[in-house]
Amino acid sequence: LSDRLSRKILKDLEDALLKWKVLFFRKQEIDIEDQKRLGRSFGKLEVHPVSQRNPQVVRIEEDDERRANNNLWHSDMSFKLKPPLGSILRGIEIPAVGGDTLFADMEQAYEGLSDEIKERIDGAQALHCWPSAWIDLAMRSTGISDRDEFRRQCPDPKHPIVRSHPKTGNKSLYVNAAFTREIIGMGKTESDELLTKLYQQAAIPEYQCRFRWRRHSIAFWDNR
């Protein structure tokens, strides 16, 4: 991945991503610019609200004092009107034990639902919300000083609970405990109960794969 990849290789990678939904690479001694170039091969780079040192790159680090607070099921940046196509994570310093990342296949999670639940959610929408602390960070990075103005420019979006992939047409479950807050047009009690059931689909081991990190490993996954 340190090379400039040919169109054929990029097409092969895209085909593999559509088939498997997450790709893993070992022994990739690349730098930030290589990583960004790979991302640009698939689309415009996104600026995450918590980006600090490099606008298109988020550094995730933990030690005895710092916690990344991302140890829960989520789809990256579903709080945006147009969430990113995918994410590319690169392992630089890896603990001797632990630190694995789990990925859930939300197409299979949808397929595993009962017909009764599928009927309830097909065509329904859910509200996804910006984390409050990230709004302040995003306001600083965009130069917007008024919170109401930020809300006008970056409102909390409504996304389909059952989302069709733009390339494959396959249906997937598109809610997550990190950013989804309520089902539109449904009472709070009913919405909370149904969302809890839907969130639990990601926790079923048969829909998961686990990636054990090594130094210079890369994971590239499809957020769609």
PDB file of C-alpha atoms in Angstrom:
ATOM      1  CA  LEU A   1       0.000   0.000   0.000  1.00  0.00           C
ATOM      2  CA  SER A   2       3.035   2.298  -0.046  1.00  0.00           C
ATOM      3  CA  ASP A   3       2.893   2.087  -3.865  1.00  0.00           C
ATOM      4  CA  ARG A   4       0.587   4.014  -6.163  1.00  0.00           C
ATOM      5  CA  LEU A   5      -1.916   1.288  -6.930  1.00  0.00           C
ATOM      6  CA  SER A   6      -3.039   0.547 -10.480  1.00  0.00           C
ATOM      7  CA  ARG A   7      -6.677   0.886 -11.512  1.00  0.00           C
ATOM      8  CA  LYS A   8      -6.921  -2.897 -11.731  1.00  0.00           C
ATOM      9  CA  ILE A   9      -5.688  -3.406  -8.174  1.00  0.00           C
ATOM     10  CA  LEU A  10      -8.024  -0.688  -6.890  1.00  0.00           C
ATOM     11  CA  LYS A  11     -10.931  -2.359  -8.702  1.00  0.00           C
ATOM     12  CA  ASP A  12      -9.947  -5.715  -7.182  1.00  0.00           C
ATOM     13  CA  LEU A  13      -9.852  -4.106  -3.728  1.00  0.00           C
ATOM     14  CA  GLU A  14     -13.257  -2.492  -4.250  1.00  0.00           C
ATOM     15  CA  ASP A  15     -14.739  -5.819  -5.403  1.00  0.00           C
ATOM     16  CA  ALA A  16     -13.257  -7.544  -2.353  1.00  0.00           C
ATOM     17  CA  LEU A  17     -14.611  -4.809  -0.057  1.00  0.00           C
ATOM     18  CA  LEU A  18     -18.107  -5.200  -1.499  1.00  0.00           C
ATOM     19  CA  LYS A  19     -17.915  -8.970  -1.041  1.00  0.00           C
ATOM     20  CA  TRP A  20     -16.335  -9.179   2.431  1.00  0.00           C
ATOM     21  CA  LYS A  21     -17.169  -5.688   3.853  1.00  0.00           C
ATOM     22  CA  VAL A  22     -13.821  -5.477   5.683  1.00  0.00           C
ATOM     23  CA  LEU A  23     -10.295  -6.015   4.359  1.00  0.00           C
ATOM     24  CA  PHE A  24      -7.176  -6.717   6.421  1.00  0.00           C
ATOM     25  CA  PHE A  25      -3.553  -6.124   5.437  1.00  0.00           C
ATOM     26  CA  ARG A  26      -0.374  -7.200   7.234  1.00  0.00           C
ATOM     27  CA  LYS A  27       3.206  -5.847   7.143  1.00  0.00           C
ATOM     28  CA  GLN A  28       2.291  -2.444   5.715  1.00  0.00           C
ATOM     29  CA  GLU A  29       5.024   0.016   6.698  1.00  0.00           C
ATOM     30  CA  ILE A  30       3.258   3.095   5.373  1.00  0.00           C
ATOM     31  CA  ASP A  31       2.997   6.661   6.638  1.00  0.00           C
ATOM     32  CA  ILE A  32       0.074   9.051   7.014  1.00  0.00           C
ATOM     33  CA  GLU A  33       0.388  10.347   3.465  1.00  0.00           C
ATOM     34  CA  ASP A  34       0.284   6.781   2.072  1.00  0.00           C
ATOM     35  CA  GLN A  35      -2.793   6.099   4.176  1.00  0.00           C
ATOM     36  CA  LYS A  36      -4.488   9.266   2.930  1.00  0.00           C
ATOM     37  CA  ARG A  37      -3.615   8.436  -0.684  1.00  0.00           C
ATOM     38  CA  LEU A  38      -5.248   5.034  -0.278  1.00  0.00           C
ATOM     39  CA  GLY A  39      -8.374   6.702   1.098  1.00  0.00           C
ATOM     40  CA  ARG A  40      -8.497   9.200  -1.763  1.00  0.00           C
ATOM     41  CA  SER A  41      -8.502   6.287  -4.200  1.00  0.00           C
ATOM     42  CA  PHE A  42     -12.036   5.505  -2.993  1.00  0.00           C
ATOM     43  CA  GLY A  43     -13.457   8.979  -2.422  1.00  0.00           C
ATOM     44  CA  LYS A  44     -13.082  12.401  -0.834  1.00  0.00           C
ATOM     45  CA  LEU A  45     -11.438  12.328   2.589  1.00  0.00           C
ATOM     46  CA  GLU A  46     -13.673  13.192   5.529  1.00  0.00           C
ATOM     47  CA  VAL A  47     -12.659  15.525   8.361  1.00  0.00           C
ATOM     48  CA  HIS A  48     -13.641  13.984  11.703  1.00  0.00           C
ATOM     49  CA  PRO A  49     -14.653  16.452  14.449  1.00  0.00           C
ATOM     50  CA  VAL A  50     -11.972  15.105  16.822  1.00  0.00           C
ATOM     51  CA  SER A  51      -9.148  15.430  14.254  1.00  0.00           C
ATOM     52  CA  GLN A  52      -6.407  17.604  15.706  1.00  0.00           C
ATOM     53  CA  ARG A  53      -2.908  17.025  14.352  1.00  0.00           C
ATOM     54  CA  ASN A  54      -3.900  16.173  10.781  1.00  0.00           C
ATOM     55  CA  PRO A  55      -7.347  17.201   9.427  1.00  0.00           C
ATOM     56  CA  GLN A  56      -8.207  13.892   7.720  1.00  0.00           C
ATOM     57  CA  VAL A  57      -6.639  11.572  10.307  1.00  0.00           C
ATOM     58  CA  VAL A  58      -7.864  10.641  13.787  1.00  0.00           C
ATOM     59  CA  ARG A  59      -5.289   9.343  16.278  1.00  0.00           C
ATOM     60  CA  ILE A  60      -6.798   6.740  18.606  1.00  0.00           C
ATOM     61  CA  GLU A  61      -4.626   6.053  21.640  1.00  0.00           C
ATOM     62  CA  GLU A  62      -5.033   4.495  25.043  1.00  0.00           C
ATOM     63  CA  ASP A  63      -2.720   3.988  28.018  1.00  0.00           C
ATOM     64  CA  ASP A  64      -3.018   3.832  31.806  1.00  0.00           C
ATOM     65  CA  GLU A  65      -4.536   7.324  31.864  1.00  0.00           C
ATOM     66  CA  ARG A  66      -6.197   7.881  28.467  1.00  0.00           C
ATOM     67  CA  ARG A  67      -9.239   6.061  27.138  1.00  0.00           C
ATOM     68  CA  ALA A  68     -10.571   6.278  23.579  1.00  0.00           C
ATOM     69  CA  ASN A  69     -14.130   5.497  24.767  1.00  0.00           C
ATOM     70  CA  ASN A  70     -14.983   3.702  21.520  1.00  0.00           C
ATOM     71  CA  ASN A  71     -15.485   0.223  22.939  1.00  0.00           C
ATOM     72  CA  LEU A  72     -19.089  -0.067  21.783  1.00  0.00           C
ATOM     73  CA  TRP A  73     -20.834  -1.000  18.547  1.00  0.00           C
ATOM     74  CA  HIS A  74     -21.052   1.912  16.149  1.00  0.00           C
ATOM     75  CA  SER A  75     -21.055   2.863  12.486  1.00  0.00           C
ATOM     76  CA  ASP A  76     -18.563   5.666  11.948  1.00  0.00           C
ATOM     77  CA  MET A  77     -20.069   9.137  11.850  1.00  0.00           C
ATOM     78  CA  SER A  78     -23.672   8.066  11.294  1.00  0.00           C
ATOM     79  CA  PHE A  79     -24.499  11.403  12.982  1.00  0.00           C
ATOM     80  CA  LYS A  80     -23.696  13.150   9.679  1.00  0.00           C
ATOM     81  CA  LEU A  81     -26.157  13.708   6.830  1.00  0.00           C
ATOM     82  CA  LYS A  82     -23.726  11.912   4.498  1.00  0.00           C
ATOM     83  CA  PRO A  83     -21.648   9.418   6.493  1.00  0.00           C
ATOM     84  CA  PRO A  84     -18.299   8.353   5.004  1.00  0.00           C
ATOM     85  CA  LEU A  85     -18.019   5.375   2.655  1.00  0.00           C
ATOM     86  CA  GLY A  86     -15.485   3.638   4.860  1.00  0.00           C
ATOM     87  CA  SER A  87     -12.649   3.889   7.352  1.00  0.00           C
ATOM     88  CA  ILE A  88      -8.999   2.861   7.265  1.00  0.00           C
ATOM     89  CA  LEU A  89      -7.329   2.045  10.592  1.00  0.00           C
ATOM     90  CA  ARG A  90      -3.558   1.545  10.881  1.00  0.00           C
ATOM     91  CA  GLY A  91      -1.813  -0.172  13.803  1.00  0.00           C
ATOM     92  CA  ILE A  92       1.314   1.658  15.002  1.00  0.00           C
ATOM     93  CA  GLU A  93       1.775   0.645  18.646  1.00  0.00           C
ATOM     94  CA  ILE A  94      -0.015  -2.533  19.703  1.00  0.00           C
ATOM     95  CA  PRO A  95      -0.387  -3.985  23.213  1.00  0.00           C
ATOM     96  CA  ALA A  96       1.032  -7.448  23.873  1.00  0.00           C
ATOM     97  CA  VAL A  97      -2.428  -8.622  24.981  1.00  0.00           C
ATOM     98  CA  GLY A  98      -5.858  -7.346  23.981  1.00  0.00           C
ATOM     99  CA  GLY A  99      -6.795  -4.477  21.707  1.00  0.00           C
ATOM    100  CA  ASP A 100      -8.618  -6.651  19.169  1.00  0.00           C
ATOM    101  CA  THR A 101     -11.261  -5.020  16.975  1.00  0.00           C
ATOM    102  CA  LEU A 102     -14.555  -6.754  16.233  1.00  0.00           C
ATOM    103  CA  PHE A 103     -16.592  -6.097  13.096  1.00  0.00           C
ATOM    104  CA  ALA A 104     -20.276  -6.979  12.679  1.00  0.00           C
ATOM    105  CA  ASP A 105     -21.919  -7.795   9.345  1.00  0.00           C
ATOM    106  CA  MET A 106     -25.093  -5.729   9.479  1.00  0.00           C
ATOM    107  CA  GLU A 107     -26.501  -7.344   6.337  1.00  0.00           C
ATOM    108  CA  GLN A 108     -26.517 -10.668   8.169  1.00  0.00           C
ATOM    109  CA  ALA A 109     -27.828  -8.894  11.270  1.00  0.00           C
ATOM    110  CA  TYR A 110     -30.802  -7.716   9.213  1.00  0.00           C
ATOM    111  CA  GLU A 111     -31.341 -11.125   7.610  1.00  0.00           C
ATOM    112  CA  GLY A 112     -31.397 -12.706  11.063  1.00  0.00           C
ATOM    113  CA  LEU A 113     -34.375 -10.643  12.219  1.00  0.00           C
ATOM    114  CA  SER A 114     -37.826 -12.142  12.442  1.00  0.00           C
ATOM    115  CA  ASP A 115     -40.309 -11.344   9.676  1.00  0.00           C
ATOM    116  CA  GLU A 116     -42.429  -9.490  12.235  1.00  0.00           C
ATOM    117  CA  ILE A 117     -39.590  -7.107  13.167  1.00  0.00           C
ATOM    118  CA  LYS A 118     -38.564  -6.663   9.516  1.00  0.00           C
ATOM    119  CA  GLU A 119     -42.119  -5.590   8.758  1.00  0.00           C
ATOM    120  CA  ARG A 120     -42.019  -3.041  11.585  1.00  0.00           C
ATOM    121  CA  ILE A 121     -38.762  -1.406  10.486  1.00  0.00           C
ATOM    122  CA  ASP A 122     -38.859  -1.558   6.665  1.00  0.00           C
ATOM    123  CA  GLY A 123     -39.417   2.031   5.533  1.00  0.00           C
ATOM    124  CA  ALA A 124     -38.930   3.456   9.048  1.00  0.00           C
ATOM    125  CA  GLN A 125     -36.338   6.092   9.949  1.00  0.00           C
ATOM    126  CA  ALA A 126     -34.270   6.720  13.053  1.00  0.00           C
ATOM    127  CA  LEU A 127     -32.689   9.890  14.428  1.00  0.00           C
ATOM    128  CA  HIS A 128     -28.888   9.869  14.709  1.00  0.00           C
ATOM    129  CA  CYS A 129     -27.373  12.550  16.946  1.00  0.00           C
ATOM    130  CA  TRP A 130     -24.080  14.397  17.154  1.00  0.00           C
ATOM    131  CA  PRO A 131     -22.248  13.660  20.443  1.00  0.00           C
ATOM    132  CA  SER A 132     -22.474  16.902  22.405  1.00  0.00           C
ATOM    133  CA  ALA A 133     -18.734  17.076  23.170  1.00  0.00           C
ATOM    134  CA  TRP A 134     -17.896  16.663  19.478  1.00  0.00           C
ATOM    135  CA  ILE A 135     -20.067  19.634  18.519  1.00  0.00           C
ATOM    136  CA  ASP A 136     -17.712  21.951  20.419  1.00  0.00           C
ATOM    137  CA  LEU A 137     -14.701  20.419  18.655  1.00  0.00           C
ATOM    138  CA  ALA A 138     -16.375  20.687  15.258  1.00  0.00           C
ATOM    139  CA  MET A 139     -17.328  24.305  15.903  1.00  0.00           C
ATOM    140  CA  ARG A 140     -13.695  25.177  16.616  1.00  0.00           C
ATOM    141  CA  SER A 141     -12.446  23.388  13.499  1.00  0.00           C
ATOM    142  CA  THR A 142     -15.059  25.007  11.230  1.00  0.00           C
ATOM    143  CA  GLY A 143     -14.825  28.478  12.781  1.00  0.00           C
ATOM    144  CA  ILE A 144     -18.532  28.551  13.704  1.00  0.00           C
ATOM    145  CA  SER A 145     -18.959  30.291  17.061  1.00  0.00           C
ATOM    146  CA  ASP A 146     -22.741  30.121  17.426  1.00  0.00           C
ATOM    147  CA  ARG A 147     -24.142  26.721  18.450  1.00  0.00           C
ATOM    148  CA  ASP A 148     -27.533  27.419  16.851  1.00  0.00           C
ATOM    149  CA  GLU A 149     -25.824  28.270  13.553  1.00  0.00           C
ATOM    150  CA  PHE A 150     -23.843  25.028  13.756  1.00  0.00           C
ATOM    151  CA  ARG A 151     -27.095  23.144  14.320  1.00  0.00           C
ATOM    152  CA  ARG A 152     -28.601  24.780  11.238  1.00  0.00           C
ATOM    153  CA  GLN A 153     -25.620  23.799   9.107  1.00  0.00           C
ATOM    154  CA  CYS A 154     -25.125  20.350  10.672  1.00  0.00           C
ATOM    155  CA  PRO A 155     -28.499  19.069  11.897  1.00  0.00           C
ATOM    156  CA  ASP A 156     -29.000  15.642  13.454  1.00  0.00           C
ATOM    157  CA  PRO A 157     -29.936  13.427  10.487  1.00  0.00           C
ATOM    158  CA  LYS A 158     -32.683  10.875   9.978  1.00  0.00           C
ATOM    159  CA  HIS A 159     -31.430   7.684   8.337  1.00  0.00           C
ATOM    160  CA  PRO A 160     -33.380   4.618   7.183  1.00  0.00           C
ATOM    161  CA  ILE A 161     -33.301   1.836   9.763  1.00  0.00           C
ATOM    162  CA  VAL A 162     -32.946  -0.582   6.857  1.00  0.00           C
ATOM    163  CA  ARG A 163     -30.409   0.859   4.448  1.00  0.00           C
ATOM    164  CA  SER A 164     -29.757  -0.432   0.933  1.00  0.00           C
ATOM    165  CA  HIS A 165     -26.108  -0.500  -0.114  1.00  0.00           C
ATOM    166  CA  PRO A 166     -25.619   1.918  -3.050  1.00  0.00           C
ATOM    167  CA  LYS A 167     -23.400  -0.532  -4.970  1.00  0.00           C
ATOM    168  CA  THR A 168     -24.834  -3.981  -4.147  1.00  0.00           C
ATOM    169  CA  GLY A 169     -28.434  -3.105  -3.250  1.00  0.00           C
ATOM    170  CA  ASN A 170     -28.190  -5.436  -0.238  1.00  0.00           C
ATOM    171  CA  LYS A 171     -30.227  -4.451   2.804  1.00  0.00           C
ATOM    172  CA  SER A 172     -28.520  -3.876   6.130  1.00  0.00           C
ATOM    173  CA  LEU A 173     -29.537  -2.807   9.607  1.00  0.00           C
ATOM    174  CA  TYR A 174     -28.432   0.805  10.072  1.00  0.00           C
ATOM    175  CA  VAL A 175     -28.752   1.711  13.751  1.00  0.00           C
ATOM    176  CA  ASN A 176     -26.102   1.766  16.457  1.00  0.00           C
ATOM    177  CA  ALA A 177     -26.029   2.347  20.194  1.00  0.00           C
ATOM    178  CA  ALA A 178     -23.435   5.131  19.941  1.00  0.00           C
ATOM    179  CA  PHE A 179     -25.331   7.598  17.758  1.00  0.00           C
ATOM    180  CA  THR A 180     -28.944   6.431  17.187  1.00  0.00           C
ATOM    181  CA  ARG A 181     -31.439   7.937  19.614  1.00  0.00           C
ATOM    182  CA  GLU A 182     -35.040   7.233  18.543  1.00  0.00           C
ATOM    183  CA  ILE A 183     -37.286   5.821  15.859  1.00  0.00           C
ATOM    184  CA  ILE A 184     -39.200   8.616  14.142  1.00  0.00           C
ATOM    185  CA  GLY A 185     -42.951   8.601  14.794  1.00  0.00           C
ATOM    186  CA  MET A 186     -42.801   5.960  17.530  1.00  0.00           C
ATOM    187  CA  GLY A 187     -43.447   6.433  21.236  1.00  0.00           C
ATOM    188  CA  LYS A 188     -40.358   6.528  23.462  1.00  0.00           C
ATOM    189  CA  THR A 189     -41.026   3.257  25.289  1.00  0.00           C
ATOM    190  CA  GLU A 190     -41.732   1.328  22.090  1.00  0.00           C
ATOM    191  CA  SER A 191     -38.789   2.997  20.327  1.00  0.00           C
ATOM    192  CA  ASP A 192     -36.358   2.201  23.153  1.00  0.00           C
ATOM    193  CA  GLU A 193     -37.471  -1.429  23.342  1.00  0.00           C
ATOM    194  CA  LEU A 194     -37.203  -1.977  19.593  1.00  0.00           C
ATOM    195  CA  LEU A 195     -33.846  -0.202  19.289  1.00  0.00           C
ATOM    196  CA  THR A 196     -32.441  -2.325  22.127  1.00  0.00           C
ATOM    197  CA  LYS A 197     -33.409  -5.468  20.189  1.00  0.00           C
ATOM    198  CA  LEU A 198     -31.847  -4.092  17.020  1.00  0.00           C
ATOM    199  CA  TYR A 199     -28.621  -3.085  18.779  1.00  0.00           C
ATOM    200  CA  GLN A 200     -28.299  -6.622  20.146  1.00  0.00           C
ATOM    201  CA  GLN A 201     -28.060  -8.004  16.601  1.00  0.00           C
ATOM    202  CA  ALA A 202     -24.497  -6.672  16.333  1.00  0.00           C
ATOM    203  CA  ALA A 203     -23.500  -8.657  19.434  1.00  0.00           C
ATOM    204  CA  ILE A 204     -24.335 -12.064  17.924  1.00  0.00           C
ATOM    205  CA  PRO A 205     -20.982 -13.870  17.398  1.00  0.00           C
ATOM    206  CA  GLU A 206     -22.087 -15.560  14.159  1.00  0.00           C
ATOM    207  CA  TYR A 207     -22.294 -12.120  12.520  1.00  0.00           C
ATOM    208  CA  GLN A 208     -18.850 -11.024  13.705  1.00  0.00           C
ATOM    209  CA  CYS A 209     -15.202 -11.318  12.837  1.00  0.00           C
ATOM    210  CA  ARG A 210     -12.354 -10.452  15.213  1.00  0.00           C
ATOM    211  CA  PHE A 211      -9.126  -8.842  14.049  1.00  0.00           C
ATOM    212  CA  ARG A 212      -6.002  -9.374  16.126  1.00  0.00           C
ATOM    213  CA  TRP A 213      -3.690  -6.444  15.568  1.00  0.00           C
ATOM    214  CA  ARG A 214       0.018  -6.587  14.885  1.00  0.00           C
ATOM    215  CA  ARG A 215       2.311  -3.656  14.223  1.00  0.00           C
ATOM    216  CA  HIS A 216       1.894  -2.329  10.659  1.00  0.00           C
ATOM    217  CA  SER A 217      -1.509  -4.014  10.222  1.00  0.00           C
ATOM    218  CA  ILE A 218      -4.351  -2.207   8.459  1.00  0.00           C
ATOM    219  CA  ALA A 219      -8.123  -2.675   8.488  1.00  0.00           C
ATOM    220  CA  PHE A 220     -10.323  -1.081   5.796  1.00  0.00           C
ATOM    221  CA  TRP A 221     -14.069  -1.434   6.290  1.00  0.00           C
ATOM    222  CA  ASP A 222     -17.269  -0.430   4.529  1.00  0.00           C
ATOM    223  CA  ASN A 223     -19.472   1.841   6.657  1.00  0.00           C
ATOM    224  CA  ARG A 224     -22.376   1.571   4.237  1.00  0.00           C
TER     225      ARG A 224
END
